[in-house]
PDB file of C-alpha atoms in Angstrom:
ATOM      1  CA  UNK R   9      30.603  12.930 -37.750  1.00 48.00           C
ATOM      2  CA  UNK R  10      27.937  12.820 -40.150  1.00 54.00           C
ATOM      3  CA  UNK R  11      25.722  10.506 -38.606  1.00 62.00           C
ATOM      4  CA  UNK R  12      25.671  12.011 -35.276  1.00 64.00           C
ATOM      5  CA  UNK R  13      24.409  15.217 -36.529  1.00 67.00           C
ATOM      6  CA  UNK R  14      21.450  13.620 -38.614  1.00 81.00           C
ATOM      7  CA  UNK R  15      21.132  11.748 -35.294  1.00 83.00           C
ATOM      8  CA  UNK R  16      20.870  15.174 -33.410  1.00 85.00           C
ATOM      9  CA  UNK R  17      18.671  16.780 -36.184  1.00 90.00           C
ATOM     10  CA  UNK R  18      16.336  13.394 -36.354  1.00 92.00           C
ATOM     11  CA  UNK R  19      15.758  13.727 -32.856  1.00 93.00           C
ATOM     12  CA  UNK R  20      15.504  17.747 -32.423  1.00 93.00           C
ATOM     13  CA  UNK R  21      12.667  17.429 -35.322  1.00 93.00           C
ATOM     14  CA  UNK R  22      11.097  14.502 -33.120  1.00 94.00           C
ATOM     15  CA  UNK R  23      11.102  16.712 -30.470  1.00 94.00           C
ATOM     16  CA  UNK R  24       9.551  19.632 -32.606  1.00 93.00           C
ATOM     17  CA  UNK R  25       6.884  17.221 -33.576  1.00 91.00           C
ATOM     18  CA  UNK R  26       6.102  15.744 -30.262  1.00 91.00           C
ATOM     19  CA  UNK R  27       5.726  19.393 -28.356  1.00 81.00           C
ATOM     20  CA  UNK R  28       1.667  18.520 -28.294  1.00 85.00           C
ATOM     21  CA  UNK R  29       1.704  14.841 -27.246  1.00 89.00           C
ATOM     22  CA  UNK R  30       0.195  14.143 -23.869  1.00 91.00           C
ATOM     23  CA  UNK R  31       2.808  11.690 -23.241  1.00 94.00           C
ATOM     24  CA  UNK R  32       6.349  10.631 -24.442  1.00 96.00           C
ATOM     25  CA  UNK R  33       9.152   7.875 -23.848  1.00 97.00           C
ATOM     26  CA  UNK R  34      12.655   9.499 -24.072  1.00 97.00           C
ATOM     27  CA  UNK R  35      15.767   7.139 -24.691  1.00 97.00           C
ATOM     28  CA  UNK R  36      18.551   8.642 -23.451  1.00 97.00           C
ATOM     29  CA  UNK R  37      22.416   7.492 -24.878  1.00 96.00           C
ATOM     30  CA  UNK R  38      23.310   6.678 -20.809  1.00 97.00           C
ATOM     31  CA  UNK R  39      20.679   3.894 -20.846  1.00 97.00           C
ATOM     32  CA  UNK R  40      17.793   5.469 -19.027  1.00 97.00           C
ATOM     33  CA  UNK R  41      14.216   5.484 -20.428  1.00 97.00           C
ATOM     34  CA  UNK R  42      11.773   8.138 -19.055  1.00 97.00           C
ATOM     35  CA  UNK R  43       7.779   8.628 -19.645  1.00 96.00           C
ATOM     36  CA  UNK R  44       6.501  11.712 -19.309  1.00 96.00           C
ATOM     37  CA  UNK R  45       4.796  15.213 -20.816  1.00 95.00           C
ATOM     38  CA  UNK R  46       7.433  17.283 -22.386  1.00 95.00           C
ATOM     39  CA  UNK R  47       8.561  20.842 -22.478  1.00 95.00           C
ATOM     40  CA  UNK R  48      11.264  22.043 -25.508  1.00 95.00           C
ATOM     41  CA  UNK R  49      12.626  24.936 -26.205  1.00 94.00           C
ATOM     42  CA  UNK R  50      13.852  24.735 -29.846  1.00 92.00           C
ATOM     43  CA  UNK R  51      15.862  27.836 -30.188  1.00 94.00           C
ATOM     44  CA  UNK R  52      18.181  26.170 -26.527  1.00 94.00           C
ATOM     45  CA  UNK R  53      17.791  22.750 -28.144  1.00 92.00           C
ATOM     46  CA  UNK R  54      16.914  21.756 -24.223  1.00 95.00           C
ATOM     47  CA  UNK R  55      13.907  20.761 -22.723  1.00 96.00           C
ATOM     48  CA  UNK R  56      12.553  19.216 -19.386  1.00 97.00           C
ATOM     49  CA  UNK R  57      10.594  15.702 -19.100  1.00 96.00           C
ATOM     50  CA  UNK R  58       8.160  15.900 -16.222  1.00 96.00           C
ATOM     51  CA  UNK R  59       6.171  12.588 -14.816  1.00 96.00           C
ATOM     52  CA  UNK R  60       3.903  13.995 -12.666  1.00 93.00           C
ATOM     53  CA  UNK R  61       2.845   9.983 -10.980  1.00 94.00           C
ATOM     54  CA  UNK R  62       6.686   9.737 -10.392  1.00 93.00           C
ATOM     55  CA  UNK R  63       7.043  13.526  -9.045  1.00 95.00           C
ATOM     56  CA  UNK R  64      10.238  13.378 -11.476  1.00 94.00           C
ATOM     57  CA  UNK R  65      11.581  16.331 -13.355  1.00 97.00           C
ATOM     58  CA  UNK R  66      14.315  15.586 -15.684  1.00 97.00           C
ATOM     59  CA  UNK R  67      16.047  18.759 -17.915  1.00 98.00           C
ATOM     60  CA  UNK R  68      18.126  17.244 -21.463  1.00 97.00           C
ATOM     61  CA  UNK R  69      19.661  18.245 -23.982  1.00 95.00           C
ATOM     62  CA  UNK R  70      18.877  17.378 -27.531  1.00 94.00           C
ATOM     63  CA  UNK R  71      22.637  15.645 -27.705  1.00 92.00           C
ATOM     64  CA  UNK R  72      21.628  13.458 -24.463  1.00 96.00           C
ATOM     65  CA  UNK R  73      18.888  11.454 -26.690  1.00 96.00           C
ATOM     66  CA  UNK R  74      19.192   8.904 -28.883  1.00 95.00           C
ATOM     67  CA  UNK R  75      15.431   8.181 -29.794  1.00 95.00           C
ATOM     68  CA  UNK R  76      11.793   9.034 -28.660  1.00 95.00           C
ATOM     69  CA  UNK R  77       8.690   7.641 -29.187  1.00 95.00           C
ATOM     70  CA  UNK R  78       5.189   9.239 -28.740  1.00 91.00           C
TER      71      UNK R  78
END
């Protein structure tokens, strides 16, 4: 239980950190990988990827992620 809340916190203070990036890759724990600009709101812990080339709007949860890269 341990290691899937450092997991959670790793990736909620990824998320913090990537709020200004122009562009992220999110790794979800179902398999799918999605480019995009991002939107968090850290007081939900949810936030929205949007890929405006792919008109795609995805909303996650911080517990739906198991990496991201900037």
């Amino acid at each position: 239980m341990k290691s899937r809340t450092s997991d959670s916190q790793r990736i909620y203070d990824l998320l913090l950190g990537a709020r200004t990036a122009d562009k992220v890759t999110l790794y979800f724990k179902d398999g799918r990988v999605l480019h995009g600009a991002l939107i968090f709101n850290q007081f939900k812990g949810t936030g929205r990827l949007i890929n405006i080339d792919q008109e795609l709007s995805v909303d996650f949860s911080v517990d739906e992620l198991r990496d991201l890269k900037l």
